[in-house]
Amino acid sequence: MNIIDKQSGKKKLFTAIMLASSLLLSACGEPSQPKKAPLSQYTQQGKTYLAQFQFKAAIVAAKNAIVAYPEQIDGYLVLAKIYLQLEEPEISTQILKQYKNDKTADYYFLLLEAYQKNNKLISANKLLKAESTLLQQQPNRLKKEQAKILLHERK
């Protein structure tokens, strides 16, 4: 009976060593990259939180969009809108200027709004002239922004 107990103990020890070594080997493998969510998920979260006035959560969602997709404009636009709603046009301007790829009319209209709220009317007028072709794709919105600038200048 003593021999059987020794053999059984050796089997258990061998099994434990094999189990431990397989765990160690699997832990030493290549770390898996966390899957990133689609850009639309981040931006939609940011917009939803913004609509609910949950500014911290909105900022986190927008920043996550920028980190995950730095080459896409969407996260920058959402983050800039958040800071405009928080009455921080300087920060909004800085965020927009960090984006280095192709810009859209929405980008320039948001930058115009930030300039106006920051009373940078000269910069706003320069932007209107420099990007007039792109901004004319949305003529009603352009007229509205031009009118806002005129009203600010007359104050």
Coordinates of N, CA and C in Angstrom, one line a residue:
M1 N 0.8 -1.2 0.0 CA 0.0 0.0 0.0 C 0.9 1.3 0.0
N2 N 2.0 1.2 0.6 CA 2.9 2.3 0.7 C 3.5 2.7 -0.7
I3 N 3.7 1.7 -1.6 CA 4.2 1.9 -2.9 C 3.1 2.6 -3.8
I4 N 1.8 2.2 -3.6 CA 0.7 2.8 -4.3 C 0.6 4.3 -3.9
D5 N 0.7 4.6 -2.6 CA 0.6 6.0 -2.2 C 1.7 6.8 -2.8
K6 N 2.9 6.3 -2.8 CA 4.1 7.0 -3.4 C 3.8 7.3 -4.9
Q7 N 3.3 6.3 -5.6 CA 3.1 6.5 -7.1 C 1.9 7.5 -7.3
S8 N 0.9 7.4 -6.5 CA -0.2 8.4 -6.6 C 0.3 9.8 -6.3
G9 N 1.2 9.9 -5.3 CA 1.7 11.2 -4.9 C 2.6 11.8 -6.0
K10 N 3.4 10.9 -6.7 CA 4.2 11.3 -7.8 C 3.3 11.8 -9.0
K11 N 2.2 11.1 -9.2 CA 1.3 11.5 -10.3 C 0.7 12.8 -10.1
K12 N 0.3 13.0 -8.8 CA -0.3 14.3 -8.4 C 0.7 15.4 -8.6
L13 N 2.0 15.2 -8.1 CA 3.0 16.1 -8.2 C 3.3 16.5 -9.7
F14 N 3.4 15.4 -10.5 CA 3.7 15.6 -12.0 C 2.5 16.4 -12.6
T15 N 1.3 16.1 -12.3 CA 0.1 16.8 -12.8 C 0.2 18.3 -12.4
A16 N 0.5 18.5 -11.1 CA 0.6 19.9 -10.7 C 1.7 20.7 -11.4
I17 N 2.9 20.0 -11.6 CA 4.0 20.7 -12.3 C 3.6 21.0 -13.7
M18 N 2.9 20.1 -14.4 CA 2.5 20.3 -15.8 C 1.5 21.4 -15.9
L19 N 0.5 21.4 -14.9 CA -0.5 22.5 -14.9 C 0.1 23.8 -14.7
A20 N 1.1 23.9 -13.7 CA 1.7 25.2 -13.4 C 2.6 25.7 -14.6
S21 N 3.3 24.7 -15.3 CA 4.1 25.2 -16.4 C 3.3 25.6 -17.6
S22 N 2.1 24.9 -17.8 CA 1.3 25.4 -18.9 C 0.7 26.7 -18.6
L23 N 0.4 27.0 -17.4 CA -0.1 28.3 -17.0 C 0.9 29.4 -17.2
L24 N 2.1 29.1 -16.8 CA 3.3 30.0 -17.0 C 3.5 30.3 -18.5
L25 N 3.5 29.2 -19.3 CA 3.7 29.4 -20.7 C 2.6 30.3 -21.4
S26 N 1.4 30.0 -21.0 CA 0.3 30.8 -21.6 C 0.4 32.3 -21.1
A27 N 0.8 32.5 -19.9 CA 0.9 33.9 -19.4 C 2.1 34.6 -20.1
C28 N 3.1 33.9 -20.6 CA 4.2 34.6 -21.3 C 4.0 34.8 -22.7
G29 N 2.8 34.5 -23.3 CA 2.5 34.7 -24.7 C 2.4 36.2 -25.0
E30 N 2.2 36.5 -26.2 CA 2.0 37.9 -26.7 C 0.8 38.5 -26.0
P31 N 0.9 39.7 -25.5 CA -0.2 40.4 -25.0 C -1.2 40.7 -26.1
S32 N -2.5 40.5 -25.9 CA -3.4 40.8 -26.9 C -3.8 42.3 -26.8
Q33 N -4.0 42.9 -28.0 CA -4.4 44.3 -28.1 C -5.9 44.4 -27.7
P34 N -6.2 45.3 -26.8 CA -7.6 45.5 -26.6 C -8.3 46.0 -27.8
K35 N -9.5 45.4 -28.1 CA -10.2 45.9 -29.3 C -10.8 47.3 -29.0
K36 N -10.6 48.1 -30.0 CA -11.1 49.5 -29.9 C -12.5 49.5 -30.5
A37 N -13.4 50.3 -29.9 CA -14.7 50.4 -30.4 C -14.8 51.2 -31.7
P38 N -15.8 51.1 -32.4 CA -16.0 51.9 -33.6 C -16.0 53.4 -33.3
L39 N -15.5 54.2 -34.1 CA -15.5 55.7 -33.9 C -16.9 56.2 -33.6
S40 N -17.9 55.7 -34.3 CA -19.2 56.2 -34.1 C -19.7 56.0 -32.7
Q41 N -19.3 54.9 -32.1 CA -19.7 54.6 -30.7 C -19.1 55.7 -29.8
Y42 N -17.9 56.0 -29.9 CA -17.3 57.0 -29.0 C -18.0 58.4 -29.3
T43 N -18.2 58.8 -30.5 CA -18.7 60.1 -30.8 C -20.2 60.2 -30.3
Q44 N -20.9 59.1 -30.6 CA -22.3 59.1 -30.1 C -22.4 59.1 -28.6
Q45 N -21.6 58.5 -27.9 CA -21.5 58.5 -26.5 C -21.3 60.0 -26.0
G46 N -20.3 60.6 -26.7 CA -20.0 62.0 -26.3 C -21.2 62.9 -26.6
K47 N -21.8 62.8 -27.7 CA -23.0 63.6 -28.0 C -24.2 63.4 -27.0
T48 N -24.4 62.1 -26.7 CA -25.4 61.8 -25.7 C -25.2 62.3 -24.4
Y49 N -23.9 62.1 -23.9 CA -23.6 62.7 -22.6 C -23.7 64.2 -22.6
L50 N -23.3 64.9 -23.7 CA -23.4 66.3 -23.8 C -24.8 66.8 -23.7
A51 N -25.7 66.1 -24.4 CA -27.1 66.4 -24.4 C -27.7 66.3 -23.0
Q52 N -27.1 65.4 -22.2 CA -27.6 65.2 -20.8 C -26.8 66.0 -19.8
F53 N -26.0 66.9 -20.3 CA -25.1 67.8 -19.5 C -24.2 67.0 -18.6
Q54 N -23.8 65.8 -19.0 CA -22.8 65.0 -18.3 C -21.4 65.3 -18.9
F55 N -20.9 66.5 -18.6 CA -19.7 67.0 -19.3 C -18.5 66.1 -19.1
K56 N -18.2 65.7 -17.9 CA -17.0 64.9 -17.7 C -17.1 63.6 -18.5
A57 N -18.2 62.9 -18.5 CA -18.4 61.7 -19.3 C -18.3 62.0 -20.8
A58 N -18.8 63.1 -21.2 CA -18.8 63.5 -22.6 C -17.3 63.8 -23.1
I59 N -16.6 64.4 -22.2 CA -15.2 64.7 -22.5 C -14.4 63.4 -22.6
V60 N -14.6 62.5 -21.7 CA -13.9 61.2 -21.7 C -14.2 60.5 -23.0
A61 N -15.5 60.4 -23.4 CA -15.9 59.7 -24.7 C -15.2 60.4 -25.9
A62 N -15.2 61.7 -25.9 CA -14.6 62.4 -27.1 C -13.1 62.2 -27.1
K63 N -12.5 62.3 -25.9 CA -11.0 62.1 -25.9 C -10.7 60.6 -26.3
N64 N -11.5 59.7 -25.9 CA -11.3 58.3 -26.3 C -11.4 58.2 -27.8
A65 N -12.3 58.9 -28.5 CA -12.4 58.9 -29.9 C -11.1 59.4 -30.6
I66 N -10.5 60.5 -30.0 CA -9.3 61.1 -30.5 C -8.1 60.2 -30.3
V67 N -8.0 59.5 -29.2 CA -6.9 58.6 -28.9 C -7.0 57.4 -29.9
A68 N -8.2 56.8 -30.0 CA -8.4 55.6 -30.8 C -8.3 56.0 -32.3
Y69 N -8.7 57.1 -32.7 CA -8.8 57.5 -34.1 C -8.3 58.9 -34.3
P70 N -7.0 59.2 -34.1 CA -6.4 60.5 -34.2 C -6.5 61.1 -35.6
E71 N -6.6 60.3 -36.6 CA -6.6 60.8 -37.9 C -8.0 61.2 -38.4
Q72 N -9.0 60.9 -37.6 CA -10.4 61.2 -37.9 C -10.8 62.5 -37.2
I73 N -11.6 63.3 -37.8 CA -12.0 64.6 -37.3 C -13.1 64.6 -36.3
D74 N -13.9 63.5 -36.3 CA -15.2 63.4 -35.5 C -14.9 63.7 -34.0
G75 N -14.0 63.0 -33.4 CA -13.7 63.2 -32.0 C -13.3 64.6 -31.6
Y76 N -12.5 65.3 -32.5 CA -12.1 66.7 -32.3 C -13.3 67.6 -32.3
L77 N -14.3 67.3 -33.2 CA -15.5 68.2 -33.3 C -16.3 68.0 -32.1
V78 N -16.5 66.8 -31.6 CA -17.3 66.6 -30.4 C -16.7 67.3 -29.2
L79 N -15.4 67.1 -29.1 CA -14.7 67.7 -27.9 C -14.8 69.2 -28.0
A80 N -14.6 69.8 -29.1 CA -14.7 71.2 -29.3 C -16.1 71.7 -29.0
K81 N -17.1 71.0 -29.4 CA -18.5 71.4 -29.0 C -18.7 71.4 -27.5
I82 N -18.2 70.4 -26.9 CA -18.3 70.3 -25.4 C -17.7 71.5 -24.8
Y83 N -16.5 71.9 -25.1 CA -15.9 73.0 -24.5 C -16.6 74.4 -24.9
L84 N -17.2 74.4 -26.1 CA -17.9 75.6 -26.4 C -19.1 75.7 -25.5
Q85 N -19.8 74.6 -25.2 CA -21.0 74.6 -24.4 C -20.6 74.9 -22.9
L86 N -19.3 74.6 -22.6 CA -18.8 74.9 -21.2 C -18.3 76.4 -21.2
E87 N -18.5 77.1 -22.3 CA -18.0 78.5 -22.3 C -16.5 78.6 -22.2
E88 N -15.8 77.7 -22.9 CA -14.4 77.6 -23.0 C -13.9 77.7 -24.5
P89 N -14.1 78.8 -25.1 CA -13.8 78.9 -26.5 C -12.3 78.8 -26.8
E90 N -11.5 79.2 -25.9 CA -10.0 79.1 -26.1 C -9.6 77.6 -26.2
I91 N -10.1 76.8 -25.3 CA -9.8 75.4 -25.3 C -10.4 74.7 -26.6
S92 N -11.6 75.1 -26.9 CA -12.2 74.6 -28.1 C -11.3 74.9 -29.4
T93 N -10.8 76.1 -29.4 CA -9.9 76.5 -30.5 C -8.7 75.7 -30.6
Q94 N -8.1 75.5 -29.4 CA -6.8 74.7 -29.3 C -7.1 73.2 -29.8
I95 N -8.2 72.7 -29.4 CA -8.5 71.3 -29.8 C -8.6 71.2 -31.3
L96 N -9.4 72.2 -31.9 CA -9.6 72.1 -33.3 C -8.2 72.3 -34.0
K97 N -7.4 73.1 -33.5 CA -6.1 73.4 -34.2 C -5.1 72.2 -34.1
Q98 N -5.4 71.3 -33.2 CA -4.6 70.1 -33.0 C -4.8 69.1 -34.2
Y99 N -6.0 69.2 -34.8 CA -6.3 68.3 -35.9 C -5.6 68.8 -37.2
K100 N -4.8 67.9 -37.8 CA -3.9 68.3 -38.9 C -4.3 67.7 -40.2
N101 N -5.3 66.9 -40.3 CA -5.7 66.3 -41.6 C -6.7 67.2 -42.3
D102 N -7.3 66.7 -43.3 CA -8.3 67.5 -44.1 C -9.5 68.0 -43.3
K103 N -9.8 69.2 -43.4 CA -10.9 69.8 -42.7 C -12.2 69.9 -43.5
T104 N -13.3 69.9 -42.7 CA -14.6 70.0 -43.4 C -15.2 71.3 -43.1
A105 N -16.3 71.6 -43.7 CA -17.1 72.8 -43.4 C -17.5 72.9 -42.0
D106 N -17.9 71.7 -41.4 CA -18.3 71.7 -40.0 C -17.1 72.1 -39.1
Y107 N -15.9 71.7 -39.4 CA -14.7 72.1 -38.7 C -14.6 73.6 -38.7
Y108 N -14.7 74.2 -39.9 CA -14.5 75.7 -39.9 C -15.7 76.5 -39.3
F109 N -16.9 76.0 -39.4 CA -18.0 76.6 -38.7 C -17.8 76.6 -37.2
L110 N -17.4 75.5 -36.7 CA -17.1 75.3 -35.3 C -16.0 76.3 -34.8
L111 N -15.0 76.4 -35.7 CA -13.9 77.3 -35.4 C -14.3 78.7 -35.4
L112 N -15.2 79.1 -36.3 CA -15.8 80.4 -36.4 C -16.6 80.7 -35.1
E113 N -17.3 79.7 -34.6 CA -18.1 79.9 -33.4 C -17.2 80.2 -32.2
A114 N -16.1 79.4 -32.2 CA -15.1 79.6 -31.1 C -14.5 81.0 -31.1
Y115 N -14.1 81.4 -32.3 CA -13.5 82.7 -32.5 C -14.5 83.8 -32.0
Q116 N -15.8 83.7 -32.4 CA -16.8 84.7 -32.1 C -17.0 84.7 -30.6
K117 N -17.1 83.6 -29.9 CA -17.3 83.5 -28.5 C -16.1 84.1 -27.7
N118 N -14.9 84.0 -28.4 CA -13.7 84.5 -27.8 C -13.4 86.0 -28.2
N119 N -14.3 86.6 -28.9 CA -14.2 87.9 -29.5 C -13.0 88.1 -30.4
K120 N -12.6 87.1 -31.1 CA -11.6 87.1 -32.1 C -12.2 87.3 -33.5
L121 N -12.7 88.5 -33.6 CA -13.5 88.8 -34.9 C -12.6 89.0 -36.1
I122 N -11.4 89.4 -35.9 CA -10.4 89.5 -37.0 C -10.1 88.1 -37.5
S123 N -9.8 87.2 -36.6 CA -9.5 85.8 -37.0 C -10.7 85.2 -37.7
A124 N -11.9 85.5 -37.2 CA -13.1 85.0 -37.8 C -13.3 85.5 -39.2
N125 N -13.1 86.8 -39.4 CA -13.2 87.3 -40.8 C -12.1 86.8 -41.7
K126 N -10.9 86.6 -41.2 CA -9.9 86.0 -42.0 C -10.2 84.6 -42.4
L127 N -10.8 83.8 -41.5 CA -11.3 82.5 -41.8 C -12.4 82.4 -42.8
L128 N -13.3 83.4 -42.7 CA -14.4 83.4 -43.7 C -13.8 83.7 -45.1
K129 N -12.8 84.5 -45.2 CA -12.2 84.8 -46.5 C -11.4 83.6 -47.0
A130 N -10.6 83.1 -46.1 CA -9.7 82.0 -46.6 C -10.4 80.7 -46.9
E131 N -11.6 80.4 -46.3 CA -12.3 79.2 -46.5 C -13.7 79.4 -47.2
S132 N -13.8 80.5 -47.9 CA -15.1 80.9 -48.4 C -15.7 79.8 -49.3
T133 N -14.9 79.2 -50.1 CA -15.4 78.2 -51.1 C -16.0 77.0 -50.4
L134 N -15.3 76.5 -49.4 CA -15.8 75.4 -48.6 C -17.0 75.8 -47.8
L135 N -17.0 76.9 -47.2 CA -18.1 77.4 -46.4 C -19.4 77.6 -47.2
Q136 N -19.2 78.0 -48.4 CA -20.4 78.3 -49.3 C -21.1 77.0 -49.7
Q137 N -20.6 75.9 -49.3 CA -21.4 74.6 -49.5 C -22.6 74.6 -48.6
Q138 N -22.6 75.4 -47.6 CA -23.7 75.5 -46.6 C -24.1 77.0 -46.6
P139 N -24.8 77.5 -47.6 CA -25.0 78.9 -47.7 C -25.8 79.5 -46.6
N140 N -26.8 78.9 -46.1 CA -27.6 79.4 -45.0 C -26.8 79.5 -43.7
R141 N -26.1 78.5 -43.5 CA -25.2 78.5 -42.3 C -24.2 79.6 -42.4
L142 N -23.6 79.8 -43.6 CA -22.6 80.9 -43.8 C -23.2 82.2 -43.5
K143 N -24.4 82.5 -44.1 CA -25.1 83.8 -43.9 C -25.3 84.0 -42.4
K144 N -25.7 83.0 -41.7 CA -26.0 83.1 -40.2 C -24.7 83.5 -39.5
E145 N -23.6 82.9 -39.8 CA -22.3 83.2 -39.2 C -21.8 84.6 -39.5
Q146 N -22.0 85.0 -40.8 CA -21.6 86.3 -41.2 C -22.4 87.4 -40.4
A147 N -23.7 87.1 -40.2 CA -24.6 88.0 -39.5 C -24.2 88.1 -38.0
K148 N -23.8 87.0 -37.4 CA -23.3 87.0 -36.0 C -22.1 87.8 -35.9
I149 N -21.2 87.7 -36.9 CA -19.9 88.5 -36.8 C -20.2 90.0 -36.9
L150 N -21.1 90.3 -37.8 CA -21.5 91.8 -38.0 C -22.1 92.3 -36.7
L151 N -23.0 91.5 -36.1 CA -23.6 92.0 -34.8 C -22.5 92.2 -33.7
H152 N -21.5 91.2 -33.7 CA -20.5 91.4 -32.7 C -19.6 92.6 -32.9
E153 N -19.4 92.9 -34.2 CA -18.6 94.1 -34.6 C -19.2 95.4 -34.2
R154 N -20.6 95.4 -34.2 CA -21.3 96.6 -34.0 C -21.5 96.9 -32.5
K155 N -21.2 96.0 -31.7 CA -21.4 96.2 -30.2 C -20.3 97.1 -29.7

